[in-house]
Amino acid sequence: MGLSEELLNPTKKDLIVDDCCTMIEEQIASKSGIGGMALKTAFAALKGVKPGYIPYVVEQLLPQCFTAIDPIWSEGLQKGDPVDYLVESRSRAADALLNVTDQRVQKSNRSIVRGTYDKFRGSAKQYVEDAVPDFAKVIGKHAQN
């Protein structure tokens, strides 16, 4: 069973979306400096697109994200600890996740979404790599139940 089938069943999906939204908020709050301020401003703009926009986007992206990292997770299962393995493979995981968001943004009709994404895409890999350990913990938490 792949991560999407396991984690996005009706009993877990809302909990995972909530945990991912919390993780995103915490990741953004932890950023400092000029880059952190810019990221926080951009995130606030995206949150303002419409009420519930961030949870909606997370829910829409999770199936593709889980599919993208499922091979890495499966390798980790074979090695004994998929959470640690995903963390160790954070660069590869970040590339897989960014591929999902790149494809999604190309289809977006919202100029604020495309513009914001384009501004941060160059530095996005480091932000995503920084978030992989927390994302791995979210997956691990729900994959074990």
Short mmCIF file of C-alpha atoms in Angstrom, two decimals:
data_model
loop_
_atom_site.label_atom_id
_atom_site.label_comp_id
_atom_site.label_asym_id
_atom_site.label_seq_id
_atom_site.Cartn_x
_atom_site.Cartn_y
_atom_site.Cartn_z
CA MET A 1 0.00 0.00 0.00
CA GLY A 2 1.38 3.41 -0.98
CA LEU A 3 1.49 6.42 1.30
CA SER A 4 -1.50 8.07 -0.41
CA GLU A 5 -3.74 5.07 0.14
CA GLU A 6 -2.53 4.59 3.70
CA LEU A 7 -2.59 8.20 4.85
CA LEU A 8 -5.40 9.80 2.93
CA ASN A 9 -8.16 7.48 4.00
CA PRO A 10 -11.14 9.27 5.56
CA THR A 11 -10.07 8.51 9.13
CA LYS A 12 -6.64 10.13 8.77
CA LYS A 13 -6.85 12.75 6.02
CA ASP A 14 -8.17 15.68 8.08
CA LEU A 15 -5.66 15.01 10.86
CA ILE A 16 -2.77 14.90 8.40
CA VAL A 17 -3.89 18.09 6.65
CA ASP A 18 -4.10 19.82 10.04
CA ASP A 19 -0.67 18.54 11.08
CA CYS A 20 0.85 19.62 7.76
CA CYS A 21 -0.68 23.11 8.06
CA THR A 22 0.71 23.40 11.59
CA MET A 23 4.10 22.23 10.35
CA ILE A 24 4.08 24.82 7.55
CA GLU A 25 3.13 27.61 9.98
CA GLU A 26 5.94 26.56 12.34
CA GLN A 27 8.48 26.31 9.53
CA ILE A 28 7.64 29.80 8.30
CA ALA A 29 7.60 31.26 11.80
CA SER A 30 11.10 29.86 12.40
CA LYS A 31 12.65 31.75 9.49
CA SER A 32 14.55 34.93 10.28
CA GLY A 33 16.35 37.71 8.52
CA ILE A 34 15.31 39.41 5.31
CA GLY A 35 14.51 36.10 3.63
CA GLY A 36 12.35 35.08 6.56
CA MET A 37 10.47 38.37 6.52
CA ALA A 38 9.86 38.05 2.79
CA LEU A 39 8.66 34.47 3.21
CA LYS A 40 6.31 35.45 6.03
CA THR A 41 4.90 38.30 3.94
CA ALA A 42 4.39 36.03 0.94
CA PHE A 43 2.71 33.38 3.09
CA ALA A 44 0.37 35.99 4.56
CA ALA A 45 -0.55 37.05 1.02
CA LEU A 46 -1.33 33.46 0.07
CA LYS A 47 -3.41 32.98 3.19
CA GLY A 48 -5.37 36.04 2.12
CA VAL A 49 -6.35 34.56 -1.24
CA LYS A 50 -9.49 33.19 0.41
CA PRO A 51 -10.44 31.73 3.79
CA GLY A 52 -9.10 28.21 4.18
CA TYR A 53 -6.83 28.50 1.15
CA ILE A 54 -3.75 26.94 2.76
CA PRO A 55 -5.57 23.83 4.10
CA TYR A 56 -7.29 23.50 0.71
CA VAL A 57 -3.97 23.58 -1.14
CA VAL A 58 -2.37 21.15 1.31
CA GLU A 59 -5.26 18.73 0.86
CA GLN A 60 -4.98 19.02 -2.92
CA LEU A 61 -1.21 18.51 -2.98
CA LEU A 62 -0.84 15.69 -0.46
CA PRO A 63 -1.78 12.82 -2.77
CA GLN A 64 0.83 13.86 -5.33
CA CYS A 65 3.39 14.60 -2.61
CA PHE A 66 2.90 11.19 -1.03
CA THR A 67 3.18 9.53 -4.43
CA ALA A 68 6.37 11.50 -5.14
CA ILE A 69 8.11 10.48 -1.92
CA ASP A 70 6.64 6.97 -1.69
CA PRO A 71 9.73 5.38 -3.33
CA ILE A 72 11.99 7.01 -0.74
CA TRP A 73 9.66 5.99 2.10
CA SER A 74 9.58 2.42 0.76
CA GLU A 75 13.37 2.29 0.67
CA GLY A 76 13.36 3.50 4.27
CA LEU A 77 10.93 0.77 5.27
CA GLN A 78 13.32 -1.79 3.78
CA LYS A 79 16.20 -0.26 5.73
CA GLY A 80 14.21 -0.28 8.96
CA ASP A 81 13.35 3.36 9.68
CA PRO A 82 11.49 5.28 6.98
CA VAL A 83 11.38 8.53 8.97
CA ASP A 84 15.16 8.64 9.44
CA TYR A 85 15.73 7.54 5.86
CA LEU A 86 13.49 10.31 4.51
CA VAL A 87 15.39 12.82 6.64
CA GLU A 88 18.72 11.46 5.36
CA SER A 89 17.35 11.69 1.81
CA ARG A 90 16.03 15.23 2.29
CA SER A 91 17.63 16.60 -0.88
CA ARG A 92 16.02 13.90 -3.01
CA ALA A 93 12.72 14.32 -1.15
CA ALA A 94 12.83 18.09 -1.66
CA ASP A 95 13.36 17.62 -5.39
CA ALA A 96 10.41 15.23 -5.59
CA LEU A 97 8.14 17.58 -3.62
CA LEU A 98 9.18 20.64 -5.61
CA ASN A 99 8.44 18.80 -8.83
CA VAL A 100 4.86 18.38 -7.56
CA THR A 101 4.49 22.05 -6.68
CA ASP A 102 6.14 23.18 -9.92
CA GLN A 103 3.55 21.25 -11.89
CA ARG A 104 0.69 22.52 -9.75
CA VAL A 105 1.70 26.18 -9.99
CA GLN A 106 1.96 25.95 -13.78
CA LYS A 107 -1.76 25.11 -13.81
CA SER A 108 -2.76 27.91 -11.42
CA ASN A 109 -4.87 30.76 -12.73
CA ARG A 110 -4.16 32.92 -9.67
CA SER A 111 -1.52 35.51 -10.47
CA ILE A 112 -0.68 36.02 -6.78
CA VAL A 113 0.06 32.31 -6.43
CA ARG A 114 2.20 32.12 -9.55
CA GLY A 115 4.02 35.37 -8.79
CA THR A 116 4.73 34.44 -5.20
CA TYR A 117 5.93 30.98 -6.14
CA ASP A 118 8.16 32.34 -8.90
CA LYS A 119 9.79 34.79 -6.47
CA PHE A 120 10.70 32.03 -4.01
CA ARG A 121 11.35 29.09 -6.33
CA GLY A 122 15.09 29.79 -6.49
CA SER A 123 15.50 29.41 -2.73
CA ALA A 124 12.67 26.93 -2.25
CA LYS A 125 14.81 23.81 -2.18
CA GLN A 126 16.56 24.87 1.02
CA TYR A 127 13.24 25.71 2.66
CA VAL A 128 11.79 22.35 1.64
CA GLU A 129 14.90 20.47 2.76
CA ASP A 130 14.61 22.24 6.13
CA ALA A 131 10.98 21.08 6.39
CA VAL A 132 11.55 17.43 5.40
CA PRO A 133 12.40 16.25 8.94
CA ASP A 134 9.14 17.66 10.30
CA PHE A 135 7.19 16.33 7.32
CA ALA A 136 8.77 12.91 7.87
CA LYS A 137 7.63 13.01 11.51
CA VAL A 138 4.06 13.86 10.44
CA ILE A 139 4.07 10.94 8.03
CA GLY A 140 5.61 8.63 10.60
CA LYS A 141 3.06 9.64 13.23
CA HIS A 142 0.14 8.74 10.99
CA ALA A 143 1.69 5.78 9.19
CA GLN A 144 2.12 3.98 12.49
CA ASN A 145 -1.55 4.25 13.51
#
